[in-house]
mmCIF file of C-alpha atoms and ligand atoms in Angstrom:
data_model
loop_
_atom_site.group_PDB
_atom_site.id
_atom_site.type_symbol
_atom_site.label_atom_id
_atom_site.label_comp_id
_atom_site.label_asym_id
_atom_site.label_seq_id
_atom_site.Cartn_x
_atom_site.Cartn_y
_atom_site.Cartn_z
ATOM 1 C CA UNK A 1 -22.459 -20.240 8.059
ATOM 2 C CA UNK A 2 -22.961 -17.652 5.686
ATOM 3 C CA UNK A 3 -25.532 -14.602 6.373
ATOM 4 C CA UNK A 4 -26.435 -12.446 3.253
ATOM 5 C CA UNK A 5 -28.830 -10.203 4.603
ATOM 6 C CA UNK A 6 -27.745 -6.563 5.489
ATOM 7 C CA UNK A 7 -24.389 -7.644 6.302
ATOM 8 C CA UNK A 8 -22.322 -10.635 4.961
ATOM 9 C CA UNK A 9 -20.486 -12.536 7.335
ATOM 10 C CA UNK A 10 -18.791 -15.869 7.500
ATOM 11 C CA UNK A 11 -17.228 -18.164 10.283
ATOM 12 C CA UNK A 12 -13.983 -19.486 9.470
ATOM 13 C CA UNK A 13 -10.920 -20.635 11.389
ATOM 14 C CA UNK A 14 -12.336 -19.175 14.653
ATOM 15 C CA UNK A 15 -12.990 -15.661 13.355
ATOM 16 C CA UNK A 16 -16.445 -14.024 12.130
ATOM 17 C CA UNK A 17 -15.348 -12.471 8.701
ATOM 18 C CA UNK A 18 -16.957 -9.422 7.226
ATOM 19 C CA UNK A 19 -16.358 -7.437 3.956
ATOM 20 C CA UNK A 20 -15.367 -3.822 4.644
ATOM 21 C CA UNK A 21 -15.842 -1.878 1.451
ATOM 22 C CA UNK A 22 -13.525 1.351 1.423
ATOM 23 C CA UNK A 23 -14.772 2.979 -1.687
ATOM 24 C CA UNK A 24 -15.399 2.952 -5.220
ATOM 25 C CA UNK A 25 -12.581 4.226 -7.385
ATOM 26 C CA UNK A 26 -11.790 3.985 -11.253
ATOM 27 C CA UNK A 27 -8.915 2.222 -13.007
ATOM 28 C CA UNK A 28 -8.508 1.971 -16.960
ATOM 29 C CA UNK A 29 -10.507 -0.943 -18.209
ATOM 30 C CA UNK A 30 -7.641 -1.837 -20.630
ATOM 31 C CA UNK A 31 -5.181 -2.136 -17.777
ATOM 32 C CA UNK A 32 -7.462 -4.276 -15.573
ATOM 33 C CA UNK A 33 -7.981 -6.910 -18.268
ATOM 34 C CA UNK A 34 -4.392 -6.846 -20.250
ATOM 35 C CA UNK A 35 -4.703 -8.819 -23.412
ATOM 36 C CA UNK A 36 -8.619 -9.512 -23.315
ATOM 37 C CA UNK A 37 -10.395 -6.988 -25.830
ATOM 38 C CA UNK A 38 -12.704 -4.465 -24.738
ATOM 39 C CA UNK A 39 -15.538 -5.948 -26.926
ATOM 40 C CA UNK A 40 -15.326 -8.853 -24.118
ATOM 41 C CA UNK A 41 -14.567 -7.175 -21.026
ATOM 42 C CA UNK A 42 -17.232 -4.342 -21.549
ATOM 43 C CA UNK A 43 -19.911 -6.596 -21.293
ATOM 44 C CA UNK A 44 -19.528 -7.352 -17.535
ATOM 45 C CA UNK A 45 -17.446 -4.063 -16.739
ATOM 46 C CA UNK A 46 -18.821 -1.047 -18.520
ATOM 47 C CA UNK A 47 -16.405 1.854 -18.977
ATOM 48 C CA UNK A 48 -16.919 5.659 -18.375
ATOM 49 C CA UNK A 49 -16.117 8.152 -21.092
ATOM 50 C CA UNK A 50 -12.252 8.207 -19.952
ATOM 51 C CA UNK A 51 -12.325 4.076 -20.320
ATOM 52 C CA UNK A 52 -12.462 3.794 -16.505
ATOM 53 C CA UNK A 53 -14.236 1.113 -14.952
ATOM 54 C CA UNK A 54 -15.503 1.062 -11.339
ATOM 55 C CA UNK A 55 -13.455 -0.879 -8.853
ATOM 56 C CA UNK A 56 -13.919 -1.554 -5.229
ATOM 57 C CA UNK A 57 -11.262 -1.460 -2.701
ATOM 58 C CA UNK A 58 -12.559 -4.113 -0.473
ATOM 59 C CA UNK A 59 -10.669 -4.683 2.955
ATOM 60 C CA UNK A 60 -11.882 -7.795 5.314
ATOM 61 C CA UNK A 61 -12.174 -7.532 8.864
ATOM 62 C CA UNK A 62 -11.737 -10.878 11.028
ATOM 63 C CA UNK A 63 -13.132 -10.790 14.675
ATOM 64 C CA UNK A 64 -12.106 -13.304 17.132
ATOM 65 C CA UNK A 65 -12.292 -13.072 20.980
ATOM 66 C CA UNK A 66 -8.923 -11.486 21.203
ATOM 67 C CA UNK A 67 -8.502 -9.892 17.970
ATOM 68 C CA UNK A 68 -9.891 -7.520 15.317
ATOM 69 C CA UNK A 69 -7.690 -8.315 12.221
ATOM 70 C CA UNK A 70 -8.022 -6.111 9.039
ATOM 71 C CA UNK A 71 -6.696 -7.498 5.746
ATOM 72 C CA UNK A 72 -5.720 -4.516 3.470
ATOM 73 C CA UNK A 73 -7.010 -0.934 3.687
ATOM 74 C CA UNK A 74 -8.014 0.574 0.470
ATOM 75 C CA UNK A 75 -6.880 4.072 -0.819
ATOM 76 C CA UNK A 76 -7.237 5.660 2.114
ATOM 77 C CA UNK A 77 -7.948 9.609 2.408
ATOM 78 C CA UNK A 78 -5.953 12.947 3.174
ATOM 79 C CA UNK A 79 -4.349 12.584 -0.503
ATOM 80 C CA UNK A 80 -3.250 16.241 -0.754
ATOM 81 C CA UNK A 81 -1.764 16.230 3.062
ATOM 82 C CA UNK A 82 -0.159 12.921 2.255
ATOM 83 C CA UNK A 83 0.960 13.132 -1.302
ATOM 84 C CA UNK A 84 1.490 16.871 -1.823
ATOM 85 C CA UNK A 85 -1.326 19.511 -2.557
ATOM 86 C CA UNK A 86 -1.039 19.074 -6.598
ATOM 87 C CA UNK A 87 -0.198 15.559 -6.598
ATOM 88 C CA UNK A 88 -3.045 14.612 -4.148
ATOM 89 C CA UNK A 89 -5.532 16.278 -6.434
ATOM 90 C CA UNK A 90 -4.288 14.922 -9.450
ATOM 91 C CA UNK A 91 -4.195 11.448 -7.675
ATOM 92 C CA UNK A 92 -8.160 11.956 -6.718
ATOM 93 C CA UNK A 93 -8.965 12.960 -10.221
ATOM 94 C CA UNK A 94 -7.078 10.324 -12.126
ATOM 95 C CA UNK A 95 -8.424 7.485 -9.973
ATOM 96 C CA UNK A 96 -11.895 9.078 -9.736
ATOM 97 C CA UNK A 97 -11.995 8.513 -5.953
ATOM 98 C CA UNK A 98 -15.334 8.655 -4.417
ATOM 99 C CA UNK A 99 -15.359 10.373 -1.112
ATOM 100 C CA UNK A 100 -19.254 10.209 -0.577
ATOM 101 C CA UNK A 101 -19.754 6.398 -0.347
ATOM 102 C CA UNK A 102 -18.592 3.891 2.135
ATOM 103 C CA UNK A 103 -14.973 4.632 3.639
ATOM 104 C CA UNK A 104 -12.838 2.354 5.709
ATOM 105 C CA UNK A 105 -13.803 4.080 9.098
ATOM 106 C CA UNK A 106 -17.426 4.384 8.118
ATOM 107 C CA UNK A 107 -17.529 0.486 7.430
ATOM 108 C CA UNK A 108 -15.893 -0.299 10.654
ATOM 109 C CA UNK A 109 -18.386 1.742 12.649
ATOM 110 C CA UNK A 110 -21.178 -0.344 11.198
ATOM 111 C CA UNK A 111 -19.548 -3.148 13.500
ATOM 112 C CA UNK A 112 -19.251 -0.672 16.264
ATOM 113 C CA UNK A 113 -15.683 -0.588 15.700
ATOM 114 C CA UNK A 114 -13.113 2.533 15.377
ATOM 115 C CA UNK A 115 -9.772 2.486 14.243
ATOM 116 C CA UNK A 116 -8.299 2.243 17.638
ATOM 117 C CA UNK A 117 -10.125 -1.373 17.971
ATOM 118 C CA UNK A 118 -8.030 -2.907 15.343
ATOM 119 C CA UNK A 119 -5.318 -5.218 16.674
ATOM 120 C CA UNK A 120 -3.464 -6.203 13.482
ATOM 121 C CA UNK A 121 -3.397 -5.191 9.710
ATOM 122 C CA UNK A 122 -2.206 -7.699 7.230
ATOM 123 C CA UNK A 123 -1.156 -5.861 3.839
ATOM 124 C CA UNK A 124 -1.217 -7.989 0.737
ATOM 125 C CA UNK A 125 1.396 -5.568 -0.744
ATOM 126 C CA UNK A 126 2.126 -1.885 -0.498
ATOM 127 C CA UNK A 127 0.428 -0.601 -3.783
ATOM 128 C CA UNK A 128 -1.634 2.565 -2.842
ATOM 129 C CA UNK A 129 -5.203 0.892 -3.338
ATOM 130 C CA UNK A 130 -4.242 -1.595 -0.739
ATOM 131 C CA UNK A 131 -2.143 0.404 1.688
ATOM 132 C CA UNK A 132 -3.471 3.969 1.395
ATOM 133 C CA UNK A 133 -5.797 3.689 4.273
ATOM 134 C CA UNK A 134 -2.746 2.307 6.643
ATOM 135 C CA UNK A 135 -1.629 5.746 7.263
ATOM 136 C CA UNK A 136 -3.141 9.222 7.902
ATOM 137 C CA UNK A 137 -2.528 12.906 8.341
ATOM 138 C CA UNK A 138 -2.920 14.036 11.672
ATOM 139 C CA UNK A 139 -1.816 17.168 13.530
ATOM 140 C CA UNK A 140 0.877 17.877 10.789
ATOM 141 C CA UNK A 141 2.336 14.583 10.309
ATOM 142 C CA UNK A 142 1.620 11.178 8.731
ATOM 143 C CA UNK A 143 0.900 8.527 11.175
ATOM 144 C CA UNK A 144 -0.208 4.946 11.342
ATOM 145 C CA UNK A 145 -4.168 5.218 10.872
ATOM 146 C CA UNK A 146 -4.655 2.067 13.480
ATOM 147 C CA UNK A 147 -2.371 3.300 16.398
ATOM 148 C CA UNK A 148 -2.714 0.144 18.282
ATOM 149 C CA UNK A 149 -2.300 -2.487 15.625
ATOM 150 C CA UNK A 150 0.741 -4.374 14.375
ATOM 151 C CA UNK A 151 0.910 -4.170 10.660
ATOM 152 C CA UNK A 152 2.419 -7.379 8.672
ATOM 153 C CA UNK A 153 3.833 -7.406 5.226
ATOM 154 C CA UNK A 154 6.436 -9.678 3.323
ATOM 155 C CA UNK A 155 9.831 -8.657 3.368
ATOM 156 C CA UNK A 156 10.399 -9.049 -0.226
ATOM 157 C CA UNK A 157 7.549 -6.666 -1.004
ATOM 158 C CA UNK A 158 8.869 -3.845 1.358
ATOM 159 C CA UNK A 159 12.156 -4.034 -0.281
ATOM 160 C CA UNK A 160 10.558 -3.495 -3.482
ATOM 161 C CA UNK A 161 8.205 -0.976 -2.595
ATOM 162 C CA UNK A 162 11.014 1.250 -1.189
ATOM 163 C CA UNK A 163 13.138 0.961 -4.333
ATOM 164 C CA UNK A 164 10.454 0.448 -7.115
ATOM 165 C CA UNK A 165 11.190 0.126 -10.615
ATOM 166 C CA UNK A 166 9.841 2.867 -13.023
ATOM 167 C CA UNK A 167 6.819 0.633 -14.019
ATOM 168 C CA UNK A 168 5.650 0.625 -10.349
ATOM 169 C CA UNK A 169 6.788 3.913 -9.071
ATOM 170 C CA UNK A 170 3.366 5.395 -9.383
ATOM 171 C CA UNK A 171 2.000 2.585 -7.257
ATOM 172 C CA UNK A 172 4.342 2.799 -4.289
ATOM 173 C CA UNK A 173 4.093 5.869 -2.343
ATOM 174 C CA UNK A 174 6.406 6.641 0.527
ATOM 175 C CA UNK A 175 3.555 8.204 2.592
ATOM 176 C CA UNK A 176 1.882 4.855 2.779
ATOM 177 C CA UNK A 177 4.993 3.002 4.001
ATOM 178 C CA UNK A 178 7.572 5.068 6.199
ATOM 179 C CA UNK A 179 5.370 6.071 8.783
ATOM 180 C CA UNK A 180 4.731 2.468 9.789
ATOM 181 C CA UNK A 181 8.545 1.832 9.908
ATOM 182 C CA UNK A 182 9.042 4.894 11.822
ATOM 183 C CA UNK A 183 6.442 4.076 14.222
ATOM 184 C CA UNK A 184 7.757 0.706 14.764
ATOM 185 C CA UNK A 185 4.498 -0.870 13.725
ATOM 186 C CA UNK A 186 5.722 -2.891 10.876
ATOM 187 C CA UNK A 187 6.334 -6.636 11.226
ATOM 188 C CA UNK A 188 8.577 -7.717 8.152
ATOM 189 C CA UNK A 189 7.567 -11.237 7.257
ATOM 190 C CA UNK A 190 9.858 -13.903 5.571
ATOM 191 C CA UNK A 191 7.597 -16.880 5.656
ATOM 192 C CA UNK A 192 3.954 -17.807 5.336
ATOM 193 C CA UNK A 193 2.765 -17.723 8.741
ATOM 194 C CA UNK A 194 3.115 -15.541 11.847
ATOM 195 C CA UNK A 195 2.283 -17.024 15.458
ATOM 196 C CA UNK A 196 0.210 -13.975 16.165
ATOM 197 C CA UNK A 197 -2.017 -14.990 13.425
ATOM 198 C CA UNK A 198 -3.964 -18.245 14.267
ATOM 199 C CA UNK A 199 -5.165 -20.455 11.282
ATOM 200 C CA UNK A 200 -4.003 -17.972 8.924
ATOM 201 C CA UNK A 201 -1.466 -18.416 6.154
ATOM 202 C CA UNK A 202 -0.030 -16.578 3.294
ATOM 203 C CA UNK A 203 0.373 -17.569 -0.272
ATOM 204 C CA UNK A 204 3.488 -15.686 -1.587
ATOM 205 C CA UNK A 205 3.490 -14.619 -5.310
ATOM 206 C CA UNK A 206 5.578 -12.665 -7.597
ATOM 207 C CA UNK A 207 3.723 -12.382 -10.589
ATOM 208 C CA UNK A 208 1.641 -9.445 -9.775
ATOM 209 C CA UNK A 209 4.444 -7.576 -7.980
ATOM 210 C CA UNK A 210 7.434 -8.927 -5.868
ATOM 211 C CA UNK A 211 6.305 -10.400 -2.289
ATOM 212 C CA UNK A 212 2.550 -10.247 -2.877
ATOM 213 C CA UNK A 213 0.909 -12.255 -0.165
ATOM 214 C CA UNK A 214 -2.945 -13.548 -0.531
ATOM 215 C CA UNK A 215 -4.238 -14.616 2.707
ATOM 216 C CA UNK A 216 -5.866 -17.927 3.432
ATOM 217 C CA UNK A 217 -7.996 -18.354 6.666
ATOM 218 C CA UNK A 218 -9.040 -22.022 7.348
ATOM 219 C CA UNK A 219 -10.351 -24.627 9.643
ATOM 220 C CA UNK A 220 -10.928 -28.297 8.956
ATOM 221 C CA UNK A 221 -14.295 -27.557 6.865
ATOM 222 C CA UNK A 222 -13.870 -24.260 5.173
ATOM 223 C CA UNK A 223 -11.152 -21.920 3.876
ATOM 224 C CA UNK A 224 -11.707 -18.150 2.819
ATOM 225 C CA UNK A 225 -8.819 -16.913 0.479
ATOM 226 C CA UNK A 226 -8.376 -13.271 0.395
ATOM 227 C CA UNK A 227 -6.972 -13.034 -3.197
ATOM 228 C CA UNK A 228 -5.731 -9.458 -3.483
ATOM 229 C CA UNK A 229 -4.422 -8.616 -6.852
ATOM 230 C CA UNK A 230 -3.702 -12.322 -7.787
ATOM 231 C CA UNK A 231 -7.226 -12.407 -8.401
ATOM 232 C CA UNK A 232 -8.786 -8.987 -8.214
ATOM 233 C CA UNK A 233 -12.140 -9.653 -9.452
ATOM 234 C CA UNK A 234 -14.450 -12.571 -10.180
ATOM 235 C CA UNK A 235 -14.062 -12.172 -13.730
ATOM 236 C CA UNK A 236 -10.387 -12.655 -13.381
ATOM 237 C CA UNK A 237 -10.822 -16.386 -12.130
ATOM 238 C CA UNK A 238 -10.358 -17.267 -15.856
ATOM 239 C CA UNK A 239 -6.701 -18.068 -16.353
ATOM 240 C CA UNK A 240 -5.959 -15.684 -19.362
ATOM 241 C CA UNK A 241 -7.753 -12.699 -17.819
ATOM 242 C CA UNK A 242 -4.564 -11.037 -16.333
ATOM 243 C CA UNK A 243 -4.002 -7.571 -15.493
ATOM 244 C CA UNK A 244 -1.774 -5.445 -17.552
ATOM 245 C CA UNK A 245 -0.511 -3.869 -14.418
ATOM 246 C CA UNK A 246 1.008 -7.377 -13.611
ATOM 247 C CA UNK A 247 4.859 -7.482 -13.556
ATOM 248 C CA UNK A 248 5.033 -11.042 -14.931
ATOM 249 C CA UNK A 249 1.672 -12.409 -16.655
ATOM 250 C CA UNK A 250 2.842 -15.748 -17.381
ATOM 251 C CA UNK A 251 3.980 -16.311 -13.944
ATOM 252 C CA UNK A 252 0.775 -14.928 -12.422
ATOM 253 C CA UNK A 253 -1.326 -17.296 -14.580
ATOM 254 C CA UNK A 254 0.565 -20.242 -12.909
ATOM 255 C CA UNK A 255 0.309 -18.652 -9.396
ATOM 256 C CA UNK A 256 -3.497 -18.064 -10.050
ATOM 257 C CA UNK A 257 -3.820 -21.549 -11.263
ATOM 258 C CA UNK A 258 -2.452 -23.114 -7.803
ATOM 259 C CA UNK A 259 -4.527 -21.025 -5.714
ATOM 260 C CA UNK A 260 -7.396 -21.939 -7.473
ATOM 261 C CA UNK A 261 -6.686 -25.744 -7.147
ATOM 262 C CA UNK A 262 -6.850 -25.296 -3.105
ATOM 263 C CA UNK A 263 -10.657 -25.321 -3.822
ATOM 264 C CA UNK A 264 -10.328 -29.048 -4.439
ATOM 265 C CA UNK A 265 -9.369 -29.727 -0.648
ATOM 266 C CA UNK A 266 -12.403 -28.239 1.155
ATOM 267 C CA UNK A 267 -15.354 -25.560 0.784
ATOM 268 C CA UNK A 268 -13.523 -22.697 -0.347
ATOM 269 C CA UNK A 269 -14.676 -19.067 -0.807
ATOM 270 C CA UNK A 270 -12.536 -16.730 -2.825
ATOM 271 C CA UNK A 271 -12.735 -13.071 -1.664
ATOM 272 C CA UNK A 272 -12.280 -10.331 -4.101
ATOM 273 C CA UNK A 273 -10.815 -6.891 -3.175
ATOM 274 C CA UNK A 274 -11.638 -5.024 -6.323
ATOM 275 C CA UNK A 275 -14.881 -6.567 -7.771
ATOM 276 C CA UNK A 276 -17.527 -4.172 -7.935
ATOM 277 C CA UNK A 277 -20.250 -6.747 -8.287
ATOM 278 C CA UNK A 278 -19.540 -9.119 -5.580
ATOM 279 C CA UNK A 279 -17.633 -9.859 -2.304
ATOM 280 C CA UNK A 280 -16.424 -13.598 -3.100
ATOM 281 C CA UNK A 281 -17.366 -16.721 -5.031
ATOM 282 C CA UNK A 282 -16.801 -20.326 -5.156
ATOM 283 C CA UNK A 283 -15.173 -21.943 -8.119
ATOM 284 C CA UNK A 284 -15.324 -25.213 -9.945
ATOM 285 C CA UNK A 285 -13.139 -26.814 -12.361
ATOM 286 C CA UNK A 286 -13.711 -26.217 -16.067
ATOM 287 C CA UNK A 287 -11.823 -28.138 -18.663
ATOM 288 C CA UNK A 288 -8.167 -27.386 -17.784
ATOM 289 C CA UNK A 289 -8.974 -24.490 -15.568
ATOM 290 C CA UNK A 290 -11.550 -23.141 -13.208
ATOM 291 C CA UNK A 291 -14.825 -20.947 -13.482
ATOM 292 C CA UNK A 292 -17.109 -19.362 -11.126
ATOM 293 C CA UNK A 293 -19.719 -21.528 -9.520
ATOM 294 C CA UNK A 294 -21.790 -19.063 -7.029
ATOM 295 C CA UNK A 295 -21.406 -15.340 -6.383
ATOM 296 C CA UNK A 296 -21.887 -13.751 -2.887
ATOM 297 C CA UNK A 297 -22.685 -10.129 -2.282
ATOM 298 C CA UNK A 298 -23.962 -8.228 0.793
ATOM 299 C CA UNK A 299 -25.832 -5.584 -1.085
HETATM 300 ZN ZN1 ZN B 301 -1.377 -4.242 -6.839
#
């Protein structure tokens, strides 16, 4: 069942799922659409004077009787305390972080939840716009934001995040990673399931970055796929719309096709972390690829 009044929710796999907007930020439009020319992408994603387009950093909350699971955590806050004063300021400027709109904790409050209520945090990968909210600055040190939660990430992503190559260095920031390890809160996965996460499985891919996991929540009739950076917005459903940020674009196109093919098995909603204009969409086959069928948005 989907409700699209005030708050969007969808019941799937024994959970009620809610989008958790964590704040709009800006990314270079060219980088978001790779080889697609601006004349095409600016129609749907108008850019500011610095060529940045608005991006959401949308987490997903899954509520069951026993668990409150969060998937990804947005950019976070406390940038100057976490990344250093000068670097933090520069970070906020470059990425045009809007701190006046919804934040991770404000969006959780809408469901009468605080950070301490979260039992599990699944991270698609450690890039700062997904894992920035995983830690916070508190009493002079950086600690896990969700102190009662177990965090999950793929081992191959953790390994890459701790020793990033030059191209990815600016995206993997130690302040978002090391405090989770120090607090012994991080479960390092090497498979596509975990016994604590019922009806949840992972699609592990390496085209965007090493060890990225998209999250599938499924029951007999319906499935919801939290795409992460494999398909960051509904516009990226088209096979050749691939980000300049992706490490291996050709591989990503193949991985994207595989995850879109799952829609042929049962009713499938693709949830988009970065789409500023919708939360999720259904897709249909179109010649030798897929296109958006219907978009859903809580606003
Ligand atoms: Zn990423």
